Short mmCIF file of C-alpha atoms in Angstrom, two decimals:
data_model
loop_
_atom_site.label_atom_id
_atom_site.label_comp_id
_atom_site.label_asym_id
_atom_site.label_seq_id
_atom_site.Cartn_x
_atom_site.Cartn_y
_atom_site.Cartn_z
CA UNK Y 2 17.93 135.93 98.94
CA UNK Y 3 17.34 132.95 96.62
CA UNK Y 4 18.46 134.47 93.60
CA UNK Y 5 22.25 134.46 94.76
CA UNK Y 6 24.32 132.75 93.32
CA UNK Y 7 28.19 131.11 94.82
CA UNK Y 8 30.35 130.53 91.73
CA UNK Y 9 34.42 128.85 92.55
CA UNK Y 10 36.85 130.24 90.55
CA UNK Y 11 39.99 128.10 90.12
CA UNK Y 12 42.19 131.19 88.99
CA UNK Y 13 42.20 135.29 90.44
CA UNK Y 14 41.85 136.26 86.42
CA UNK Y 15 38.34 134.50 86.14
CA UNK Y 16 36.90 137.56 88.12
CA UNK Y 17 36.92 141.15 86.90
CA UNK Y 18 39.92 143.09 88.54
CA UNK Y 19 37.66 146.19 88.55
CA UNK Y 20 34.57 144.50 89.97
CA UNK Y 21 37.25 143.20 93.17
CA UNK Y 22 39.14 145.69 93.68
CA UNK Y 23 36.05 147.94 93.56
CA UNK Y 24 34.49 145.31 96.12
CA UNK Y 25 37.99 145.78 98.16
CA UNK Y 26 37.98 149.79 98.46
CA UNK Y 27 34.18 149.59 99.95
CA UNK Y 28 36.03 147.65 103.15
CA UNK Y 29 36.60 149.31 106.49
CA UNK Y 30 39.58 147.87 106.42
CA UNK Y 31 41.69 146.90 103.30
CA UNK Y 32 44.67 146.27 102.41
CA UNK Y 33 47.18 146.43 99.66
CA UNK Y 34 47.38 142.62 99.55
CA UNK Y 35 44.24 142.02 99.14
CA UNK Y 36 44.55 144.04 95.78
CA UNK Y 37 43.71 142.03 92.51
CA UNK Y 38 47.21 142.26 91.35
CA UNK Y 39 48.57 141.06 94.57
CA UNK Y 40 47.02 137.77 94.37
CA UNK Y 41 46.79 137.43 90.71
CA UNK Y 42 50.24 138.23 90.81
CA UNK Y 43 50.84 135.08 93.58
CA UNK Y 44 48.77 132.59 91.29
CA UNK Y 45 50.65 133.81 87.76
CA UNK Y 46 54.09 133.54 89.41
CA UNK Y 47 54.07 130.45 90.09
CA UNK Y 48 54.78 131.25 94.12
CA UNK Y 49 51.04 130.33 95.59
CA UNK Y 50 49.61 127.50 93.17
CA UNK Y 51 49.13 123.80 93.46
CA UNK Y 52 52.88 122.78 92.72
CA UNK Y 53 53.48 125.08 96.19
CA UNK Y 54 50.50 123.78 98.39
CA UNK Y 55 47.92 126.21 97.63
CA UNK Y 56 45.34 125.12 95.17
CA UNK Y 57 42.95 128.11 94.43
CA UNK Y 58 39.38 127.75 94.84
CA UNK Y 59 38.04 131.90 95.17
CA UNK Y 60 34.75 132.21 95.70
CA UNK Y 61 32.62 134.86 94.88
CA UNK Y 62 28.72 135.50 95.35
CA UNK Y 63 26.60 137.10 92.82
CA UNK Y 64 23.42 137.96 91.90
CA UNK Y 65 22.87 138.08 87.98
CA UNK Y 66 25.82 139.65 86.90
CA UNK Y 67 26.56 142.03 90.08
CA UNK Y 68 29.61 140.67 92.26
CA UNK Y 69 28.07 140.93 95.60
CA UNK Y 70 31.09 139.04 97.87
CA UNK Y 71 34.07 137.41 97.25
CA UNK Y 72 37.21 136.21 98.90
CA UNK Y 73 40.38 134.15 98.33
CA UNK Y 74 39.76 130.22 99.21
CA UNK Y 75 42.59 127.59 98.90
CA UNK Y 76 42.70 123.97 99.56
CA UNK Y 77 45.73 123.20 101.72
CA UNK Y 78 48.06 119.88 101.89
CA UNK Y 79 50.02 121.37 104.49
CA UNK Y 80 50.37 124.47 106.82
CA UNK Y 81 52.86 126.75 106.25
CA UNK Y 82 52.79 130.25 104.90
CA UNK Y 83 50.24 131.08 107.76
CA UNK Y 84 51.30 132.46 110.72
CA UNK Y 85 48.75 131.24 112.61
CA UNK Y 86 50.14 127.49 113.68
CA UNK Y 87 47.97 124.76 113.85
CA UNK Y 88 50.14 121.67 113.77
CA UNK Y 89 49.10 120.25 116.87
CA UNK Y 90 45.40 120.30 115.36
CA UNK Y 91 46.78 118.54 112.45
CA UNK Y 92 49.32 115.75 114.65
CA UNK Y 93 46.33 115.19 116.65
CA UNK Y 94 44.35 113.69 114.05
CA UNK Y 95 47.08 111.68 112.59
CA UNK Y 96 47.33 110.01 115.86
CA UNK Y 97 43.87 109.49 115.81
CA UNK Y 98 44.03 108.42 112.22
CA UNK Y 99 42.04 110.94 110.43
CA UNK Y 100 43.40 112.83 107.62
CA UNK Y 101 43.86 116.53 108.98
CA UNK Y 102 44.48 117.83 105.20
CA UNK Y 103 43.65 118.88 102.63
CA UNK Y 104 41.78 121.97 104.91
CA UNK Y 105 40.71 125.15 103.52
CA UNK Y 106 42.00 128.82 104.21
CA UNK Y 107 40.91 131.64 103.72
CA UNK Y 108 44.19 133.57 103.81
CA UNK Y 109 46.56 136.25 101.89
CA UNK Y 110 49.62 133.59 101.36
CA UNK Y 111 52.40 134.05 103.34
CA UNK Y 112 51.33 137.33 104.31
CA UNK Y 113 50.55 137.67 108.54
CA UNK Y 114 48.99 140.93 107.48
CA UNK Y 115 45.26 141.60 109.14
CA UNK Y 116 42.59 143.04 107.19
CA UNK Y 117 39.52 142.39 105.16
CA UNK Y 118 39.33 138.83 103.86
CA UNK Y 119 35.48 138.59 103.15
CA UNK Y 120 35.08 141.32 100.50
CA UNK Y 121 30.90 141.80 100.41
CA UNK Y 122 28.75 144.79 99.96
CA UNK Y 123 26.60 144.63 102.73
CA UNK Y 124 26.32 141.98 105.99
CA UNK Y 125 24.45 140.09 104.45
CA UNK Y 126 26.29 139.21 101.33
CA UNK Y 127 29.06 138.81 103.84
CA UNK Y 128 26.86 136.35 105.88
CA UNK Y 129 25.56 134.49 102.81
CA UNK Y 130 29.11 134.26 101.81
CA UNK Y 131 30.31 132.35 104.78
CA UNK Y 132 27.69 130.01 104.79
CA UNK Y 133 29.00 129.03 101.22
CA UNK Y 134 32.35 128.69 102.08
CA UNK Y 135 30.89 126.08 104.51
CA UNK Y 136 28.97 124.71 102.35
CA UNK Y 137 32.01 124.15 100.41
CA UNK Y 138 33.99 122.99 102.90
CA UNK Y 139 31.58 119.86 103.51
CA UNK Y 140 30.95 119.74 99.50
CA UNK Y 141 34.14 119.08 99.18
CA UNK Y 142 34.89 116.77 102.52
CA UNK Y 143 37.57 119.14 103.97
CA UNK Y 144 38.73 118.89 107.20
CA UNK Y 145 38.41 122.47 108.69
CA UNK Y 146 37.92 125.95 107.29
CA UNK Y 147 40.59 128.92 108.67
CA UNK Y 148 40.24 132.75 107.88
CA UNK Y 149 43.00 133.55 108.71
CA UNK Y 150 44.13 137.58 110.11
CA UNK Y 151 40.48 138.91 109.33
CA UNK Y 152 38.21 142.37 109.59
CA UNK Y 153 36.07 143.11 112.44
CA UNK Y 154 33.43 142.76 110.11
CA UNK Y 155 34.57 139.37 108.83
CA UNK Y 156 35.09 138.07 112.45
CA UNK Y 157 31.60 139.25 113.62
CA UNK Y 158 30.28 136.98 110.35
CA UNK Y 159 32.55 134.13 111.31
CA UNK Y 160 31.45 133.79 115.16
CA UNK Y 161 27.80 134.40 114.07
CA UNK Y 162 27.96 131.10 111.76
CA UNK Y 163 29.59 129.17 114.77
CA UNK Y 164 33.21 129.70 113.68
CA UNK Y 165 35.52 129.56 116.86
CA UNK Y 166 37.65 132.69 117.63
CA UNK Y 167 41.52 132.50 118.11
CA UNK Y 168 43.77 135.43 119.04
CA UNK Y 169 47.09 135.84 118.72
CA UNK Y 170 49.89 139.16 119.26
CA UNK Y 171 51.21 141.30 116.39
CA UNK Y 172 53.47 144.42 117.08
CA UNK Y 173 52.39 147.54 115.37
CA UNK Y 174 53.82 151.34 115.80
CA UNK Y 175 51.98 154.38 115.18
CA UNK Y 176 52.83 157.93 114.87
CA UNK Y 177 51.82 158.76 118.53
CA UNK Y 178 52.54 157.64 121.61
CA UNK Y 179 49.78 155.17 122.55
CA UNK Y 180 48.72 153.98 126.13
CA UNK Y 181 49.10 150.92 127.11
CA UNK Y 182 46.98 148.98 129.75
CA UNK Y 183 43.58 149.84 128.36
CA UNK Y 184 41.13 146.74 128.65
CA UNK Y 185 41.34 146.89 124.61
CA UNK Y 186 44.18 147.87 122.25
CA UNK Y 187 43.30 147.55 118.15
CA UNK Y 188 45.73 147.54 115.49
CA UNK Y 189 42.93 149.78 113.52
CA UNK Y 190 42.00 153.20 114.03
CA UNK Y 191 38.26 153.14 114.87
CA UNK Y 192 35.93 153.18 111.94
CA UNK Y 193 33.83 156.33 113.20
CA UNK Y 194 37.18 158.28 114.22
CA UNK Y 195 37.24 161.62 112.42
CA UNK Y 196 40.96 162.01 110.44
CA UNK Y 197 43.28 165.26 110.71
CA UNK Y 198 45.88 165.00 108.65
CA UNK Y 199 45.61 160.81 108.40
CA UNK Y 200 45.24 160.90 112.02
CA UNK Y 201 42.18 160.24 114.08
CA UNK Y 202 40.71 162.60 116.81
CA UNK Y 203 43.12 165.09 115.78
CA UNK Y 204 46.24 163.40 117.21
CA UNK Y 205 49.33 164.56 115.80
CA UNK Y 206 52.44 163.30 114.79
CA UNK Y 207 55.90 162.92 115.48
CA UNK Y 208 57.61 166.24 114.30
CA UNK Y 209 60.87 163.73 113.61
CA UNK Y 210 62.60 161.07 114.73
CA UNK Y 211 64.49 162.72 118.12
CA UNK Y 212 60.80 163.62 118.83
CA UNK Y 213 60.15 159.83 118.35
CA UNK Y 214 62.84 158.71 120.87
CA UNK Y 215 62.29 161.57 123.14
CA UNK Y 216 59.15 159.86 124.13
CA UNK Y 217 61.00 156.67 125.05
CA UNK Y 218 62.07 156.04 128.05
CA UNK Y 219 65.90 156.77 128.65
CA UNK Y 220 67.11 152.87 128.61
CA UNK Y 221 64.97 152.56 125.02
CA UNK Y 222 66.30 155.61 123.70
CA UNK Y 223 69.97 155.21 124.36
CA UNK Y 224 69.93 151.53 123.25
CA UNK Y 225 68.36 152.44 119.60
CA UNK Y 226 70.90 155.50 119.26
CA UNK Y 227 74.14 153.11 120.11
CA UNK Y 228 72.37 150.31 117.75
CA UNK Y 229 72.42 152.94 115.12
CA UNK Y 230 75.72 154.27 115.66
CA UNK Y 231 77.30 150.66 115.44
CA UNK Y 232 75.54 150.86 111.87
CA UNK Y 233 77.32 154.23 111.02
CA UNK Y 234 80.63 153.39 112.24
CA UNK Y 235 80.68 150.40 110.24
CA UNK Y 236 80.20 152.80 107.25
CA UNK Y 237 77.26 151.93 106.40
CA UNK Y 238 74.55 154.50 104.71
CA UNK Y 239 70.77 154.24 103.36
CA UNK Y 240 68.94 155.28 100.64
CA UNK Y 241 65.57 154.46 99.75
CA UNK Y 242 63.29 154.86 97.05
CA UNK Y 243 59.20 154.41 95.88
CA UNK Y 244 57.30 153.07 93.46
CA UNK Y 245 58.31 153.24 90.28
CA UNK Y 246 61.68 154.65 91.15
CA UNK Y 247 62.52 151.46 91.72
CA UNK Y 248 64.76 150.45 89.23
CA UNK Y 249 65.03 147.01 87.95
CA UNK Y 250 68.60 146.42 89.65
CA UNK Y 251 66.94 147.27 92.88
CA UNK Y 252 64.66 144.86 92.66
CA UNK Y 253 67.26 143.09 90.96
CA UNK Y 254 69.19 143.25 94.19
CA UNK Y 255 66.77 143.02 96.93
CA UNK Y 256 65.76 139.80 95.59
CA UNK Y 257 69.28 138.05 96.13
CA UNK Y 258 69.16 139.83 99.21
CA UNK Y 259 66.01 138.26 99.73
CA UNK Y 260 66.52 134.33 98.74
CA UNK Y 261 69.76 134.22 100.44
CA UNK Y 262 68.11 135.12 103.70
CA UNK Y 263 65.97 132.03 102.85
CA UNK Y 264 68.52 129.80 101.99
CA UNK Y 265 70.79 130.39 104.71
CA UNK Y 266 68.38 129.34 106.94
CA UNK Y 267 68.15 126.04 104.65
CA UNK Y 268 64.39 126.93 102.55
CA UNK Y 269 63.42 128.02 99.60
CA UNK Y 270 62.04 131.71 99.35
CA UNK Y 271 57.92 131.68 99.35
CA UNK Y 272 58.04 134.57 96.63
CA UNK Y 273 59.58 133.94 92.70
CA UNK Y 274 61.53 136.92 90.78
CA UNK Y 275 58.54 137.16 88.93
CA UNK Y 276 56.33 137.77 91.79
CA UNK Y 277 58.06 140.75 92.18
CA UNK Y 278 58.58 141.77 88.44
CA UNK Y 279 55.21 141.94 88.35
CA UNK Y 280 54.42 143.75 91.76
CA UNK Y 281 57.01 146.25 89.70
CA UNK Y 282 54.82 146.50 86.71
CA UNK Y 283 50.94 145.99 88.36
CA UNK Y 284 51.26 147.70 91.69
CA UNK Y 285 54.21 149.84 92.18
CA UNK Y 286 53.11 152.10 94.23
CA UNK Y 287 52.83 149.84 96.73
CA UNK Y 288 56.40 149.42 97.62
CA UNK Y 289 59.20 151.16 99.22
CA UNK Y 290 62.86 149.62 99.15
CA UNK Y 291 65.47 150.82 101.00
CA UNK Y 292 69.33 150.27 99.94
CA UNK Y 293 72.02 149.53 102.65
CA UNK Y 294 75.36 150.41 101.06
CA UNK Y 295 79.53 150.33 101.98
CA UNK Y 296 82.24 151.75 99.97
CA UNK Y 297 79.55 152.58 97.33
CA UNK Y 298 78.45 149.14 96.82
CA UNK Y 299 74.79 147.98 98.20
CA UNK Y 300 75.36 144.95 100.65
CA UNK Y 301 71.43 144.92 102.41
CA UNK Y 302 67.88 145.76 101.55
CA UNK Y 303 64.49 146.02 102.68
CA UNK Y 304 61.23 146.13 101.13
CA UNK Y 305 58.25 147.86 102.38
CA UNK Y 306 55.02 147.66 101.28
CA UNK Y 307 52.55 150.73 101.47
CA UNK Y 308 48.59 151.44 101.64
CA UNK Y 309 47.05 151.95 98.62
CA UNK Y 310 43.36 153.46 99.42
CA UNK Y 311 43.31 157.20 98.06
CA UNK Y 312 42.09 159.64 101.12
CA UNK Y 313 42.73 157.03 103.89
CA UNK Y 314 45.80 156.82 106.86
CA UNK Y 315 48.81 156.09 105.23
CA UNK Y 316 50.04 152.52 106.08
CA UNK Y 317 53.56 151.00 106.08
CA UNK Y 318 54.07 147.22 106.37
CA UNK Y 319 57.61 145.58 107.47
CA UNK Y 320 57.53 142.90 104.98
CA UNK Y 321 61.24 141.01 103.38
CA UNK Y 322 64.42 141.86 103.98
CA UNK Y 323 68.02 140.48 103.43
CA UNK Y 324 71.92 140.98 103.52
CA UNK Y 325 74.99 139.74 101.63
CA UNK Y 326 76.85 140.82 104.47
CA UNK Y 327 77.23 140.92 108.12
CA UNK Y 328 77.00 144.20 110.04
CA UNK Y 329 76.10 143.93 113.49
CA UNK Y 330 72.58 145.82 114.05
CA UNK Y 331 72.04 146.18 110.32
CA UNK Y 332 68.40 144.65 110.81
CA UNK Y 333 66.99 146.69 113.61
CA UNK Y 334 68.49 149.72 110.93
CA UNK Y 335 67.49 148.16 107.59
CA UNK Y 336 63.32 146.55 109.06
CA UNK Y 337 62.59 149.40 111.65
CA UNK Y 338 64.81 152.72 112.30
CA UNK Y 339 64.50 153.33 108.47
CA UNK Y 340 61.42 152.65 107.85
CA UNK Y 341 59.95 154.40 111.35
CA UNK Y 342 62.38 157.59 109.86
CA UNK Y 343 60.61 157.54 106.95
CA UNK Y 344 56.92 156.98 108.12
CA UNK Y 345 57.38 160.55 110.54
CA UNK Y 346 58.49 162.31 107.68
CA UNK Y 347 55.70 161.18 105.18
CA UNK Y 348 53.30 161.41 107.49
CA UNK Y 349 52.38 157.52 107.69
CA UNK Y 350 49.94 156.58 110.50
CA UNK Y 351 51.13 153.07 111.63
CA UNK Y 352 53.50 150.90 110.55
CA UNK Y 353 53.03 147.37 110.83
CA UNK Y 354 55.68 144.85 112.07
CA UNK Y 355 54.94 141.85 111.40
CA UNK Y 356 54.11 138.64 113.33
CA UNK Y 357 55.35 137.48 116.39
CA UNK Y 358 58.77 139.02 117.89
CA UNK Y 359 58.67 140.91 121.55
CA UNK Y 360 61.98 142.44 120.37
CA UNK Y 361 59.60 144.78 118.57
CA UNK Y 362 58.47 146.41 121.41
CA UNK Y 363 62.27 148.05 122.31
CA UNK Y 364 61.29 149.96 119.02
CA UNK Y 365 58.27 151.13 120.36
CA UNK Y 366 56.07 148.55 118.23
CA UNK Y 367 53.52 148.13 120.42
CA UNK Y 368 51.21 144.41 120.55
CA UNK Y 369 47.80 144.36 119.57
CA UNK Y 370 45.86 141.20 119.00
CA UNK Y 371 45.09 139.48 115.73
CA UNK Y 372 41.97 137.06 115.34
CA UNK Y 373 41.31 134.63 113.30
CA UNK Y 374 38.20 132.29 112.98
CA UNK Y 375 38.15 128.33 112.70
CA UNK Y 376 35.34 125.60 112.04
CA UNK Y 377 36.23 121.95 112.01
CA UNK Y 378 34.26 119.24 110.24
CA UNK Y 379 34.82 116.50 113.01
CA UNK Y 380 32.50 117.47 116.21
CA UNK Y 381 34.92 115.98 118.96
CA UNK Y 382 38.22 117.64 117.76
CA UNK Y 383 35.38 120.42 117.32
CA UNK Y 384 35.14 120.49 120.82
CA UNK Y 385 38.46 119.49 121.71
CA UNK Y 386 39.82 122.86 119.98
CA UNK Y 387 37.29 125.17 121.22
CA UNK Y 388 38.96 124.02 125.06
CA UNK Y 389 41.80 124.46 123.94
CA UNK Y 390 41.43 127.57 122.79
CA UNK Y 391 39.63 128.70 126.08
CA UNK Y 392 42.58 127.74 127.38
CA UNK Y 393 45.30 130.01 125.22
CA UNK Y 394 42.57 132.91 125.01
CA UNK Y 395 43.32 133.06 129.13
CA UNK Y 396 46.97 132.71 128.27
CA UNK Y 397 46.99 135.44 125.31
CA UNK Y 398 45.22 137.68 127.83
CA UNK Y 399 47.45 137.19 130.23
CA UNK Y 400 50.42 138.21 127.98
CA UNK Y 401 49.39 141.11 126.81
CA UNK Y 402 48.92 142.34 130.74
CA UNK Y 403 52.07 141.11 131.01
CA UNK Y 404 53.60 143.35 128.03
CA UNK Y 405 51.56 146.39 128.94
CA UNK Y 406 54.01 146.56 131.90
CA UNK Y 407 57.14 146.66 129.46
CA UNK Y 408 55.99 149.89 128.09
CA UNK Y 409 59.38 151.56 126.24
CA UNK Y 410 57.67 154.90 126.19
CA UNK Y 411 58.45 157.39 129.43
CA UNK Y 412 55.98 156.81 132.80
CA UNK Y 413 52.93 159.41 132.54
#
């Protein structure tokens, strides 16, 4: 193993897009924002970069000129864009006066999505490749190292080099009824499960969307069907369209759609224009945008983005959305009845709702736990944080028993 080499790469384009993305498809489980473009595409437009809080640092593994491992690294002078919260870690070494950041992640930014974040060929390319992001870590006199929404594979190399384990709650749907109170639920499919039709163990799907809320329980069912009549009695209809049928006022439009919902809740939006332009021109098939419109004029939007592997489940993730006008259910319409519509009749397998939000599961999203995996430089706020997340691993267990028994779907 001596002749492998870690290289840090200050920019996505210093690595081949072929070599990464090639690296990326050989993942149980990918994901479109792991893609090349995705993250070149956060670097270039200026929405993930130093200016913004996220200094890139990838590193990548080799051995002579084979890419063996790589993932996305950033140095961090703050917390945000991460959905997994640690600013009590960070206020508790400020009152201890130690300087919490700069910390590393190892993180898609501003994207709760899980997935593979430790790209390797093998396990041990993956374990080699953790050790050098320690390495790194104390190299470069960083705080604490986070990856952040990861693989099963990437979690089983984190906890192996010492990492701590945190979980927290995501709400997924997929196109079956699942059963809720099992000891374990995933948000993945298993990776031995045979597929029929993008389904595993020959499960099948909804037939449409009255099959959908047939299998709700009457309360559920009758509350989405008045939310979606105020919608329709407001005169409000949908359209919706893929990849490069996109045009550019769409995107045009979704994106003042999109910063206003940001600035009316007083921030800037994570994402540029040109984020998107070039999500338009690199990766359009990744995207799905649906059009709210009154009197012929579009007043709402949502985008969703899509799985990219060829021969794999098809994928749908509730991602950015936003109105120039007020319609009362227009969200629940615009982020989930439209989208869940559309994933039964394309056949997607899950669609994934983002984090946090127990609203989610009146829609028949369902929670399933996210991990992530944590080491800290400092050995007593080491072992300060791995109590404390004894502690909230009892407490996420014990909410998940308690949403297992809020089941929307009908009693067996």
């Amino acid at each position: 193993m001596n002749d492998y080499v870690i290289r840090v790469l200050s920019s996505p384009s210093d690595v081949s897009p072929q070599a990464w993305n090639a690296l990326l498809a050989a993942q149980a489980e990918p994901s479109p924002f792991m893609r090349h473009e995705y993250l070149a595409a956060l670097h270039d437009s200026g929405s993930a970069t130093p200016d913004s809080g996220w200094t890139a640092q990838f590193v990548t593994l080799w051995q002579g000129d084979v890419l063996h491992a790589a993932c996305p690294f950033y140095i961090k002078d703050h917390s945000y864009g991460e959905y997994v919260f640690d600013w009590a870690w960070a206020n508790a070494y400020e009152q201890h006066g130690l300087a919490y950041y700069p910390k590393a992640v190892v993180a898609v930014p501003f994207t709760p999505v899980p997935g593979a974040r430790l790209l390797a060929r093998d396990a041990p390319s993956r374990t080699l490749l953790v050790q050098g992001l320690i390495a790194l870590c104390k190299q470069e006199k960083l705080s604490s190292l986070h990856l952040l929404f990861g693989a099963d594979a990437d979690i089983a190399a984190c906890a192996e080099a010492g990492l701590m384990l945190r979980n927290t709650v995501q709400f997924h749907w997929t196109n079956v009824a699942p059963t809720l109170g099992s000891d374990e639920v995933s948000s993945l499919p298993p990776d031995e499960a045979p597929f029929v039709l993008g389904r595993p163990g020959g499960e099948t799907s909804y037939a449409d969307f009255d099959a959908f809320l047939a299998s709700l329980s009457h309360d559920k069912r009758k509350k989405i069907r008045q939310e979606r009549r105020k919608v329709a009695d407001a005169g409000v209809s949908f359209r919706w369209s893929r990849g490069t049928d996109i045009a550019k006022a769409d995107w045009d439009f979704f994106y003042r759609c999109y910063e206003r919902t940001y600035r009316e809740h007083g921030n800037p939006p994570y994402l540029t224009r040109d984020f998107f332009r070039r999500m338009a021109d690199t990766m359009p098939e990744a995207w799905l945008l649906f059009v709210a419109e009154r009197d012929g004029k579009p007043m709402a939007a949502s985008l969703i983005a899509l799985s990219t592997q060829p021969d794999a489940p098809l994928v749908a993730y509730g991602r950015y959305w936003g109105a120039l006008e007020r319609v009362d259910c227009l969200h629940f319409e615009a982020c989930y009845y439209q989208p869940l519509a559309w994933c039964i009749a394309h056949g997607a397998y899950r669609f994934e709702g983002g984090a946090q939000g127990e609203h989610k599961m009146a829609r028949a999203l369902m929670p399933v736990k996210t991990t992530s995996a944590h080491w800290l430089a400092h050995p007593s706020f080491a072992d300060a944080v791995e109590r404390f997340l004894e502690r909230e691993g009892a407490g996420i267990e014990n909410y998940m028993d308690h949403l297992g028994e809020r089941s929307p779907f009908k009693a067996a």
